[in-house]
Amino acid sequence: MRIGAEHFLVLSALLFSIGMIGVLVRRNVLIILMSIELMLNAGNLALVGFAHYLGDVSGQVYAFLIMVIAACEVAVGLALILALFRNKDTLDADKINIMKW
């Protein structure tokens, strides 16, 4: 049995759906950040799957670029989460309100 593009896309859609549910349902900022990373990795899997199916390398190059951007996003996101936790003593997204009128 050969692994086709359908297998990659089904797994990618499943991972993306799990990440989206995590962003919409959970209130912990760390869980939300991990869910966003899961969604980015699902997009990477789809790109690599299409690149494998088409025999082209450009999808893998884009996936590598997305991984670099995701690593930068994690570094900045964790720094923001650490600063929010130091100021508010919580990581609950509903309780963090930094907008001042």
PDB file of N, CA, C and O in Angstrom, residues 6-83:
ATOM      1  N   GLU A   6      -3.748  11.871  -0.104  1.00  0.00           N
ATOM      2  CA  GLU A   6      -4.945  11.875   0.724  1.00  0.00           C
ATOM      3  C   GLU A   6      -4.612  11.599   2.184  1.00  0.00           C
ATOM      4  O   GLU A   6      -5.196  12.199   3.097  1.00  0.00           O
ATOM      5  N   HIS A   7      -3.660  10.693   2.414  1.00  0.00           N
ATOM      6  CA  HIS A   7      -3.276  10.357   3.779  1.00  0.00           C
ATOM      7  C   HIS A   7      -2.660  11.566   4.486  1.00  0.00           C
ATOM      8  O   HIS A   7      -2.972  11.845   5.645  1.00  0.00           O
ATOM      9  N   PHE A   8      -1.793  12.259   3.772  1.00  0.00           N
ATOM     10  CA  PHE A   8      -1.181  13.458   4.340  1.00  0.00           C
ATOM     11  C   PHE A   8      -2.238  14.514   4.654  1.00  0.00           C
ATOM     12  O   PHE A   8      -2.208  15.151   5.706  1.00  0.00           O
ATOM     13  N   LEU A   9      -3.177  14.700   3.736  1.00  0.00           N
ATOM     14  CA  LEU A   9      -4.187  15.741   3.920  1.00  0.00           C
ATOM     15  C   LEU A   9      -5.170  15.402   5.038  1.00  0.00           C
ATOM     16  O   LEU A   9      -5.586  16.288   5.784  1.00  0.00           O
ATOM     17  N   VAL A  10      -5.532  14.132   5.167  1.00  0.00           N
ATOM     18  CA  VAL A  10      -6.449  13.739   6.241  1.00  0.00           C
ATOM     19  C   VAL A  10      -5.780  13.940   7.595  1.00  0.00           C
ATOM     20  O   VAL A  10      -6.372  14.500   8.526  1.00  0.00           O
ATOM     21  N   LEU A  11      -4.515  13.520   7.716  1.00  0.00           N
ATOM     22  CA  LEU A  11      -3.796  13.714   8.976  1.00  0.00           C
ATOM     23  C   LEU A  11      -3.589  15.196   9.268  1.00  0.00           C
ATOM     24  O   LEU A  11      -3.747  15.639  10.410  1.00  0.00           O
ATOM     25  N   SER A  12      -3.283  15.965   8.242  1.00  0.00           N
ATOM     26  CA  SER A  12      -3.098  17.397   8.416  1.00  0.00           C
ATOM     27  C   SER A  12      -4.405  18.073   8.851  1.00  0.00           C
ATOM     28  O   SER A  12      -4.403  18.920   9.745  1.00  0.00           O
ATOM     29  N   ALA A  13      -5.508  17.686   8.245  1.00  0.00           N
ATOM     30  CA  ALA A  13      -6.809  18.265   8.632  1.00  0.00           C
ATOM     31  C   ALA A  13      -7.173  17.872  10.058  1.00  0.00           C
ATOM     32  O   ALA A  13      -7.717  18.691  10.815  1.00  0.00           O
ATOM     33  N   LEU A  14      -6.864  16.645  10.442  1.00  0.00           N
ATOM     34  CA  LEU A  14      -7.144  16.200  11.805  1.00  0.00           C
ATOM     35  C   LEU A  14      -6.326  16.994  12.822  1.00  0.00           C
ATOM     36  O   LEU A  14      -6.859  17.474  13.825  1.00  0.00           O
ATOM     37  N   LEU A  15      -5.025  17.164  12.552  1.00  0.00           N
ATOM     38  CA  LEU A  15      -4.177  17.932  13.456  1.00  0.00           C
ATOM     39  C   LEU A  15      -4.606  19.396  13.518  1.00  0.00           C
ATOM     40  O   LEU A  15      -4.609  20.014  14.587  1.00  0.00           O
ATOM     41  N   PHE A  16      -4.967  19.961  12.368  1.00  0.00           N
ATOM     42  CA  PHE A  16      -5.412  21.353  12.350  1.00  0.00           C
ATOM     43  C   PHE A  16      -6.704  21.516  13.142  1.00  0.00           C
ATOM     44  O   PHE A  16      -6.873  22.498  13.869  1.00  0.00           O
ATOM     45  N   SER A  17      -7.611  20.549  13.017  1.00  0.00           N
ATOM     46  CA  SER A  17      -8.871  20.618  13.759  1.00  0.00           C
ATOM     47  C   SER A  17      -8.636  20.522  15.263  1.00  0.00           C
ATOM     48  O   SER A  17      -9.270  21.247  16.045  1.00  0.00           O
ATOM     49  N   ILE A  18      -7.733  19.640  15.679  1.00  0.00           N
ATOM     50  CA  ILE A  18      -7.402  19.533  17.097  1.00  0.00           C
ATOM     51  C   ILE A  18      -6.815  20.846  17.604  1.00  0.00           C
ATOM     52  O   ILE A  18      -7.164  21.320  18.690  1.00  0.00           O
ATOM     53  N   GLY A  19      -5.940  21.453  16.820  1.00  0.00           N
ATOM     54  CA  GLY A  19      -5.368  22.745  17.205  1.00  0.00           C
ATOM     55  C   GLY A  19      -6.411  23.839  17.282  1.00  0.00           C
ATOM     56  O   GLY A  19      -6.404  24.666  18.198  1.00  0.00           O
ATOM     57  N   MET A  20      -7.345  23.863  16.341  1.00  0.00           N
ATOM     58  CA  MET A  20      -8.385  24.887  16.350  1.00  0.00           C
ATOM     59  C   MET A  20      -9.310  24.710  17.544  1.00  0.00           C
ATOM     60  O   MET A  20      -9.695  25.693  18.193  1.00  0.00           O
ATOM     61  N   ILE A  21      -9.649  23.473  17.854  1.00  0.00           N
ATOM     62  CA  ILE A  21     -10.472  23.217  19.037  1.00  0.00           C
ATOM     63  C   ILE A  21      -9.734  23.663  20.294  1.00  0.00           C
ATOM     64  O   ILE A  21     -10.327  24.250  21.207  1.00  0.00           O
ATOM     65  N   GLY A  22      -8.428  23.418  20.343  1.00  0.00           N
ATOM     66  CA  GLY A  22      -7.630  23.847  21.484  1.00  0.00           C
ATOM     67  C   GLY A  22      -7.612  25.356  21.649  1.00  0.00           C
ATOM     68  O   GLY A  22      -7.673  25.869  22.766  1.00  0.00           O
ATOM     69  N   VAL A  23      -7.553  26.084  20.543  1.00  0.00           N
ATOM     70  CA  VAL A  23      -7.557  27.547  20.614  1.00  0.00           C
ATOM     71  C   VAL A  23      -8.923  28.060  21.050  1.00  0.00           C
ATOM     72  O   VAL A  23      -9.028  28.988  21.857  1.00  0.00           O
ATOM     73  N   LEU A  24      -9.990  27.455  20.539  1.00  0.00           N
ATOM     74  CA  LEU A  24     -11.331  27.954  20.831  1.00  0.00           C
ATOM     75  C   LEU A  24     -11.851  27.551  22.209  1.00  0.00           C
ATOM     76  O   LEU A  24     -12.613  28.301  22.822  1.00  0.00           O
ATOM     77  N   VAL A  25     -11.446  26.397  22.707  1.00  0.00           N
ATOM     78  CA  VAL A  25     -12.035  25.875  23.935  1.00  0.00           C
ATOM     79  C   VAL A  25     -11.211  26.207  25.170  1.00  0.00           C
ATOM     80  O   VAL A  25     -11.754  26.577  26.209  1.00  0.00           O
ATOM     81  N   ARG A  26      -9.910  26.070  25.080  1.00  0.00           N
ATOM     82  CA  ARG A  26      -9.071  26.226  26.268  1.00  0.00           C
ATOM     83  C   ARG A  26      -8.860  27.692  26.601  1.00  0.00           C
ATOM     84  O   ARG A  26      -8.865  28.549  25.723  1.00  0.00           O
ATOM     85  N   ARG A  27      -8.642  27.986  27.859  1.00  0.00           N
ATOM     86  CA  ARG A  27      -8.439  29.359  28.307  1.00  0.00           C
ATOM     87  C   ARG A  27      -7.028  29.605  28.806  1.00  0.00           C
ATOM     88  O   ARG A  27      -6.668  30.733  29.077  1.00  0.00           O
ATOM     89  N   ASN A  28      -6.226  28.578  28.951  1.00  0.00           N
ATOM     90  CA  ASN A  28      -4.853  28.745  29.386  1.00  0.00           C
ATOM     91  C   ASN A  28      -4.018  29.244  28.213  1.00  0.00           C
ATOM     92  O   ASN A  28      -4.056  28.677  27.120  1.00  0.00           O
ATOM     93  N   VAL A  29      -3.258  30.295  28.431  1.00  0.00           N
ATOM     94  CA  VAL A  29      -2.505  30.921  27.350  1.00  0.00           C
ATOM     95  C   VAL A  29      -1.438  29.975  26.804  1.00  0.00           C
ATOM     96  O   VAL A  29      -1.179  29.956  25.601  1.00  0.00           O
ATOM     97  N   LEU A  30      -0.827  29.170  27.652  1.00  0.00           N
ATOM     98  CA  LEU A  30       0.176  28.208  27.172  1.00  0.00           C
ATOM     99  C   LEU A  30      -0.448  27.151  26.266  1.00  0.00           C
ATOM    100  O   LEU A  30       0.134  26.775  25.241  1.00  0.00           O
ATOM    101  N   ILE A  31      -1.626  26.670  26.635  1.00  0.00           N
ATOM    102  CA  ILE A  31      -2.318  25.678  25.805  1.00  0.00           C
ATOM    103  C   ILE A  31      -2.718  26.301  24.470  1.00  0.00           C
ATOM    104  O   ILE A  31      -2.628  25.658  23.423  1.00  0.00           O
ATOM    105  N   ILE A  32      -3.132  27.552  24.497  1.00  0.00           N
ATOM    106  CA  ILE A  32      -3.485  28.243  23.257  1.00  0.00           C
ATOM    107  C   ILE A  32      -2.261  28.371  22.356  1.00  0.00           C
ATOM    108  O   ILE A  32      -2.337  28.139  21.143  1.00  0.00           O
ATOM    109  N   LEU A  33      -1.112  28.706  22.940  1.00  0.00           N
ATOM    110  CA  LEU A  33       0.125  28.818  22.162  1.00  0.00           C
ATOM    111  C   LEU A  33       0.519  27.465  21.569  1.00  0.00           C
ATOM    112  O   LEU A  33       0.913  27.386  20.395  1.00  0.00           O
ATOM    113  N   MET A  34       0.386  26.390  22.337  1.00  0.00           N
ATOM    114  CA  MET A  34       0.704  25.060  21.812  1.00  0.00           C
ATOM    115  C   MET A  34      -0.278  24.644  20.719  1.00  0.00           C
ATOM    116  O   MET A  34       0.110  23.984  19.743  1.00  0.00           O
ATOM    117  N   SER A  35      -1.538  25.054  20.842  1.00  0.00           N
ATOM    118  CA  SER A  35      -2.522  24.733  19.812  1.00  0.00           C
ATOM    119  C   SER A  35      -2.216  25.469  18.510  1.00  0.00           C
ATOM    120  O   SER A  35      -2.387  24.914  17.419  1.00  0.00           O
ATOM    121  N   ILE A  36      -1.748  26.700  18.613  1.00  0.00           N
ATOM    122  CA  ILE A  36      -1.351  27.443  17.413  1.00  0.00           C
ATOM    123  C   ILE A  36      -0.160  26.764  16.744  1.00  0.00           C
ATOM    124  O   ILE A  36      -0.102  26.647  15.512  1.00  0.00           O
ATOM    125  N   GLU A  37       0.775  26.269  17.545  1.00  0.00           N
ATOM    126  CA  GLU A  37       1.916  25.539  16.985  1.00  0.00           C
ATOM    127  C   GLU A  37       1.462  24.256  16.294  1.00  0.00           C
ATOM    128  O   GLU A  37       1.998  23.879  15.245  1.00  0.00           O
ATOM    129  N   LEU A  38       0.472  23.584  16.861  1.00  0.00           N
ATOM    130  CA  LEU A  38      -0.063  22.378  16.244  1.00  0.00           C
ATOM    131  C   LEU A  38      -0.703  22.697  14.899  1.00  0.00           C
ATOM    132  O   LEU A  38      -0.555  21.942  13.929  1.00  0.00           O
ATOM    133  N   MET A  39      -1.379  23.833  14.820  1.00  0.00           N
ATOM    134  CA  MET A  39      -1.983  24.246  13.556  1.00  0.00           C
ATOM    135  C   MET A  39      -0.917  24.570  12.515  1.00  0.00           C
ATOM    136  O   MET A  39      -1.057  24.215  11.332  1.00  0.00           O
ATOM    137  N   LEU A  40       0.178  25.213  12.934  1.00  0.00           N
ATOM    138  CA  LEU A  40       1.276  25.490  11.996  1.00  0.00           C
ATOM    139  C   LEU A  40       1.923  24.195  11.510  1.00  0.00           C
ATOM    140  O   LEU A  40       2.263  24.065  10.325  1.00  0.00           O
ATOM    141  N   ASN A  41       2.089  23.232  12.403  1.00  0.00           N
ATOM    142  CA  ASN A  41       2.667  21.954  12.003  1.00  0.00           C
ATOM    143  C   ASN A  41       1.744  21.172  11.079  1.00  0.00           C
ATOM    144  O   ASN A  41       2.218  20.441  10.207  1.00  0.00           O
ATOM    145  N   ALA A  42       0.446  21.336  11.244  1.00  0.00           N
ATOM    146  CA  ALA A  42      -0.492  20.702  10.321  1.00  0.00           C
ATOM    147  C   ALA A  42      -0.346  21.299   8.915  1.00  0.00           C
ATOM    148  O   ALA A  42      -0.380  20.568   7.917  1.00  0.00           O
ATOM    149  N   GLY A  43      -0.170  22.600   8.852  1.00  0.00           N
ATOM    150  CA  GLY A  43       0.091  23.230   7.554  1.00  0.00           C
ATOM    151  C   GLY A  43       1.398  22.756   6.945  1.00  0.00           C
ATOM    152  O   GLY A  43       1.489  22.533   5.730  1.00  0.00           O
ATOM    153  N   ASN A  44       2.415  22.586   7.782  1.00  0.00           N
ATOM    154  CA  ASN A  44       3.693  22.054   7.299  1.00  0.00           C
ATOM    155  C   ASN A  44       3.535  20.647   6.736  1.00  0.00           C
ATOM    156  O   ASN A  44       4.117  20.305   5.707  1.00  0.00           O
ATOM    157  N   LEU A  45       2.770  19.818   7.418  1.00  0.00           N
ATOM    158  CA  LEU A  45       2.551  18.455   6.952  1.00  0.00           C
ATOM    159  C   LEU A  45       1.851  18.449   5.599  1.00  0.00           C
ATOM    160  O   LEU A  45       2.199  17.653   4.717  1.00  0.00           O
ATOM    161  N   ALA A  46       0.885  19.338   5.420  1.00  0.00           N
ATOM    162  CA  ALA A  46       0.208  19.429   4.121  1.00  0.00           C
ATOM    163  C   ALA A  46       1.174  19.877   3.030  1.00  0.00           C
ATOM    164  O   ALA A  46       1.167  19.326   1.922  1.00  0.00           O
ATOM    165  N   LEU A  47       2.029  20.844   3.338  1.00  0.00           N
ATOM    166  CA  LEU A  47       3.007  21.297   2.341  1.00  0.00           C
ATOM    167  C   LEU A  47       3.981  20.190   1.958  1.00  0.00           C
ATOM    168  O   LEU A  47       4.276  19.979   0.780  1.00  0.00           O
ATOM    169  N   VAL A  48       4.477  19.474   2.948  1.00  0.00           N
ATOM    170  CA  VAL A  48       5.422  18.390   2.672  1.00  0.00           C
ATOM    171  C   VAL A  48       4.727  17.256   1.920  1.00  0.00           C
ATOM    172  O   VAL A  48       5.309  16.635   1.027  1.00  0.00           O
ATOM    173  N   GLY A  49       3.467  16.989   2.279  1.00  0.00           N
ATOM    174  CA  GLY A  49       2.715  15.953   1.569  1.00  0.00           C
ATOM    175  C   GLY A  49       2.522  16.296   0.099  1.00  0.00           C
ATOM    176  O   GLY A  49       2.698  15.441  -0.776  1.00  0.00           O
ATOM    177  N   PHE A  50       2.157  17.541  -0.186  1.00  0.00           N
ATOM    178  CA  PHE A  50       2.014  17.956  -1.574  1.00  0.00           C
ATOM    179  C   PHE A  50       3.355  17.938  -2.298  1.00  0.00           C
ATOM    180  O   PHE A  50       3.431  17.567  -3.474  1.00  0.00           O
ATOM    181  N   ALA A  51       4.414  18.339  -1.620  1.00  0.00           N
ATOM    182  CA  ALA A  51       5.737  18.320  -2.246  1.00  0.00           C
ATOM    183  C   ALA A  51       6.144  16.887  -2.576  1.00  0.00           C
ATOM    184  O   ALA A  51       6.724  16.630  -3.639  1.00  0.00           O
ATOM    185  N   HIS A  52       5.850  15.954  -1.686  1.00  0.00           N
ATOM    186  CA  HIS A  52       6.175  14.550  -1.949  1.00  0.00           C
ATOM    187  C   HIS A  52       5.339  14.006  -3.102  1.00  0.00           C
ATOM    188  O   HIS A  52       5.842  13.286  -3.962  1.00  0.00           O
ATOM    189  N   TYR A  53       4.058  14.364  -3.107  1.00  0.00           N
ATOM    190  CA  TYR A  53       3.159  13.874  -4.144  1.00  0.00           C
ATOM    191  C   TYR A  53       3.535  14.418  -5.520  1.00  0.00           C
ATOM    192  O   TYR A  53       3.501  13.692  -6.509  1.00  0.00           O
ATOM    193  N   LEU A  54       3.919  15.687  -5.583  1.00  0.00           N
ATOM    194  CA  LEU A  54       4.257  16.312  -6.862  1.00  0.00           C
ATOM    195  C   LEU A  54       5.717  16.124  -7.254  1.00  0.00           C
ATOM    196  O   LEU A  54       6.105  16.452  -8.378  1.00  0.00           O
ATOM    197  N   GLY A  55       6.535  15.628  -6.328  1.00  0.00           N
ATOM    198  CA  GLY A  55       7.954  15.447  -6.627  1.00  0.00           C
ATOM    199  C   GLY A  55       8.717  16.752  -6.703  1.00  0.00           C
ATOM    200  O   GLY A  55       9.724  16.855  -7.391  1.00  0.00           O
ATOM    201  N   ASP A  56       8.249  17.760  -5.991  1.00  0.00           N
ATOM    202  CA  ASP A  56       8.865  19.081  -6.005  1.00  0.00           C
ATOM    203  C   ASP A  56       9.425  19.389  -4.621  1.00  0.00           C
ATOM    204  O   ASP A  56       8.916  18.933  -3.611  1.00  0.00           O
ATOM    205  N   VAL A  57      10.477  20.184  -4.581  1.00  0.00           N
ATOM    206  CA  VAL A  57      11.129  20.494  -3.315  1.00  0.00           C
ATOM    207  C   VAL A  57      10.608  21.797  -2.705  1.00  0.00           C
ATOM    208  O   VAL A  57      10.812  22.047  -1.525  1.00  0.00           O
ATOM    209  N   SER A  58       9.896  22.588  -3.464  1.00  0.00           N
ATOM    210  CA  SER A  58       9.504  23.913  -2.980  1.00  0.00           C
ATOM    211  C   SER A  58       8.583  23.842  -1.761  1.00  0.00           C
ATOM    212  O   SER A  58       8.645  24.709  -0.894  1.00  0.00           O
ATOM    213  N   GLY A  59       7.730  22.830  -1.666  1.00  0.00           N
ATOM    214  CA  GLY A  59       6.877  22.682  -0.494  1.00  0.00           C
ATOM    215  C   GLY A  59       7.680  22.431   0.762  1.00  0.00           C
ATOM    216  O   GLY A  59       7.345  22.927   1.841  1.00  0.00           O
ATOM    217  N   GLN A  60       8.766  21.681   0.633  1.00  0.00           N
ATOM    218  CA  GLN A  60       9.623  21.424   1.781  1.00  0.00           C
ATOM    219  C   GLN A  60      10.389  22.674   2.181  1.00  0.00           C
ATOM    220  O   GLN A  60      10.644  22.901   3.368  1.00  0.00           O
ATOM    221  N   VAL A  61      10.745  23.503   1.231  1.00  0.00           N
ATOM    222  CA  VAL A  61      11.423  24.768   1.540  1.00  0.00           C
ATOM    223  C   VAL A  61      10.477  25.691   2.293  1.00  0.00           C
ATOM    224  O   VAL A  61      10.860  26.327   3.289  1.00  0.00           O
ATOM    225  N   TYR A  62       9.222  25.772   1.834  1.00  0.00           N
ATOM    226  CA  TYR A  62       8.241  26.589   2.537  1.00  0.00           C
ATOM    227  C   TYR A  62       7.974  26.055   3.939  1.00  0.00           C
ATOM    228  O   TYR A  62       7.784  26.828   4.876  1.00  0.00           O
ATOM    229  N   ALA A  63       7.946  24.732   4.087  1.00  0.00           N
ATOM    230  CA  ALA A  63       7.741  24.142   5.411  1.00  0.00           C
ATOM    231  C   ALA A  63       8.891  24.511   6.340  1.00  0.00           C
ATOM    232  O   ALA A  63       8.679  24.799   7.519  1.00  0.00           O
ATOM    233  N   PHE A  64      10.108  24.514   5.827  1.00  0.00           N
ATOM    234  CA  PHE A  64      11.256  24.921   6.639  1.00  0.00           C
ATOM    235  C   PHE A  64      11.144  26.381   7.040  1.00  0.00           C
ATOM    236  O   PHE A  64      11.431  26.751   8.183  1.00  0.00           O
ATOM    237  N   LEU A  65      10.700  27.224   6.131  1.00  0.00           N
ATOM    238  CA  LEU A  65      10.500  28.638   6.433  1.00  0.00           C
ATOM    239  C   LEU A  65       9.432  28.814   7.516  1.00  0.00           C
ATOM    240  O   LEU A  65       9.606  29.623   8.434  1.00  0.00           O
ATOM    241  N   ILE A  66       8.365  28.049   7.446  1.00  0.00           N
ATOM    242  CA  ILE A  66       7.315  28.127   8.463  1.00  0.00           C
ATOM    243  C   ILE A  66       7.839  27.660   9.807  1.00  0.00           C
ATOM    244  O   ILE A  66       7.489  28.207  10.853  1.00  0.00           O
ATOM    245  N   MET A  67       8.711  26.637   9.821  1.00  0.00           N
ATOM    246  CA  MET A  67       9.282  26.178  11.089  1.00  0.00           C
ATOM    247  C   MET A  67      10.161  27.252  11.724  1.00  0.00           C
ATOM    248  O   MET A  67      10.162  27.423  12.942  1.00  0.00           O
ATOM    249  N   VAL A  68      10.891  28.005  10.909  1.00  0.00           N
ATOM    250  CA  VAL A  68      11.718  29.099  11.437  1.00  0.00           C
ATOM    251  C   VAL A  68      10.831  30.196  12.015  1.00  0.00           C
ATOM    252  O   VAL A  68      11.088  30.709  13.110  1.00  0.00           O
ATOM    253  N   ILE A  69       9.767  30.538  11.300  1.00  0.00           N
ATOM    254  CA  ILE A  69       8.841  31.553  11.798  1.00  0.00           C
ATOM    255  C   ILE A  69       8.156  31.077  13.075  1.00  0.00           C
ATOM    256  O   ILE A  69       7.966  31.851  14.021  1.00  0.00           O
ATOM    257  N   ALA A  70       7.806  29.793  13.144  1.00  0.00           N
ATOM    258  CA  ALA A  70       7.160  29.248  14.345  1.00  0.00           C
ATOM    259  C   ALA A  70       8.110  29.280  15.537  1.00  0.00           C
ATOM    260  O   ALA A  70       7.681  29.556  16.665  1.00  0.00           O
ATOM    261  N   ALA A  71       9.394  29.033  15.310  1.00  0.00           N
ATOM    262  CA  ALA A  71      10.357  29.094  16.410  1.00  0.00           C
ATOM    263  C   ALA A  71      10.482  30.521  16.934  1.00  0.00           C
ATOM    264  O   ALA A  71      10.550  30.737  18.157  1.00  0.00           O
ATOM    265  N   CYS A  72      10.487  31.487  16.040  1.00  0.00           N
ATOM    266  CA  CYS A  72      10.517  32.893  16.474  1.00  0.00           C
ATOM    267  C   CYS A  72       9.232  33.256  17.220  1.00  0.00           C
ATOM    268  O   CYS A  72       9.271  33.973  18.221  1.00  0.00           O
ATOM    269  N   GLU A  73       8.111  32.745  16.737  1.00  0.00           N
ATOM    270  CA  GLU A  73       6.833  33.029  17.387  1.00  0.00           C
ATOM    271  C   GLU A  73       6.794  32.439  18.789  1.00  0.00           C
ATOM    272  O   GLU A  73       6.263  33.059  19.712  1.00  0.00           O
ATOM    273  N   VAL A  74       7.361  31.276  18.970  1.00  0.00           N
ATOM    274  CA  VAL A  74       7.394  30.657  20.296  1.00  0.00           C
ATOM    275  C   VAL A  74       8.256  31.480  21.246  1.00  0.00           C
ATOM    276  O   VAL A  74       7.885  31.703  22.400  1.00  0.00           O
ATOM    277  N   ALA A  75       9.396  31.941  20.773  1.00  0.00           N
ATOM    278  CA  ALA A  75      10.275  32.730  21.633  1.00  0.00           C
ATOM    279  C   ALA A  75       9.594  34.020  22.080  1.00  0.00           C
ATOM    280  O   ALA A  75       9.605  34.376  23.265  1.00  0.00           O
ATOM    281  N   VAL A  76       8.968  34.722  21.152  1.00  0.00           N
ATOM    282  CA  VAL A  76       8.277  35.965  21.491  1.00  0.00           C
ATOM    283  C   VAL A  76       7.043  35.683  22.343  1.00  0.00           C
ATOM    284  O   VAL A  76       6.768  36.380  23.325  1.00  0.00           O
ATOM    285  N   GLY A  77       6.292  34.638  21.994  1.00  0.00           N
ATOM    286  CA  GLY A  77       5.094  34.291  22.746  1.00  0.00           C
ATOM    287  C   GLY A  77       5.397  33.902  24.181  1.00  0.00           C
ATOM    288  O   GLY A  77       4.695  34.324  25.106  1.00  0.00           O
ATOM    289  N   LEU A  78       6.443  33.113  24.383  1.00  0.00           N
ATOM    290  CA  LEU A  78       6.795  32.737  25.747  1.00  0.00           C
ATOM    291  C   LEU A  78       7.284  33.929  26.557  1.00  0.00           C
ATOM    292  O   LEU A  78       7.010  34.021  27.761  1.00  0.00           O
ATOM    293  N   ALA A  79       7.982  34.854  25.919  1.00  0.00           N
ATOM    294  CA  ALA A  79       8.401  36.063  26.626  1.00  0.00           C
ATOM    295  C   ALA A  79       7.190  36.900  27.032  1.00  0.00           C
ATOM    296  O   ALA A  79       7.121  37.425  28.153  1.00  0.00           O
ATOM    297  N   LEU A  80       6.210  37.020  26.150  1.00  0.00           N
ATOM    298  CA  LEU A  80       4.986  37.757  26.487  1.00  0.00           C
ATOM    299  C   LEU A  80       4.198  37.062  27.591  1.00  0.00           C
ATOM    300  O   LEU A  80       3.669  37.716  28.495  1.00  0.00           O
ATOM    301  N   ILE A  81       4.136  35.739  27.527  1.00  0.00           N
ATOM    302  CA  ILE A  81       3.415  34.991  28.561  1.00  0.00           C
ATOM    303  C   ILE A  81       4.103  35.154  29.905  1.00  0.00           C
ATOM    304  O   ILE A  81       3.445  35.339  30.937  1.00  0.00           O
ATOM    305  N   LEU A  82       5.418  35.121  29.905  1.00  0.00           N
ATOM    306  CA  LEU A  82       6.161  35.298  31.160  1.00  0.00           C
ATOM    307  C   LEU A  82       5.925  36.694  31.734  1.00  0.00           C
ATOM    308  O   LEU A  82       5.704  36.851  32.937  1.00  0.00           O
ATOM    309  N   ALA A  83       5.928  37.715  30.891  1.00  0.00           N
ATOM    310  CA  ALA A  83       5.665  39.078  31.356  1.00  0.00           C
ATOM    311  C   ALA A  83       4.227  39.219  31.876  1.00  0.00           C
ATOM    312  O   ALA A  83       3.995  39.874  32.895  1.00  0.00           O
TER     313      ALA A  83
END
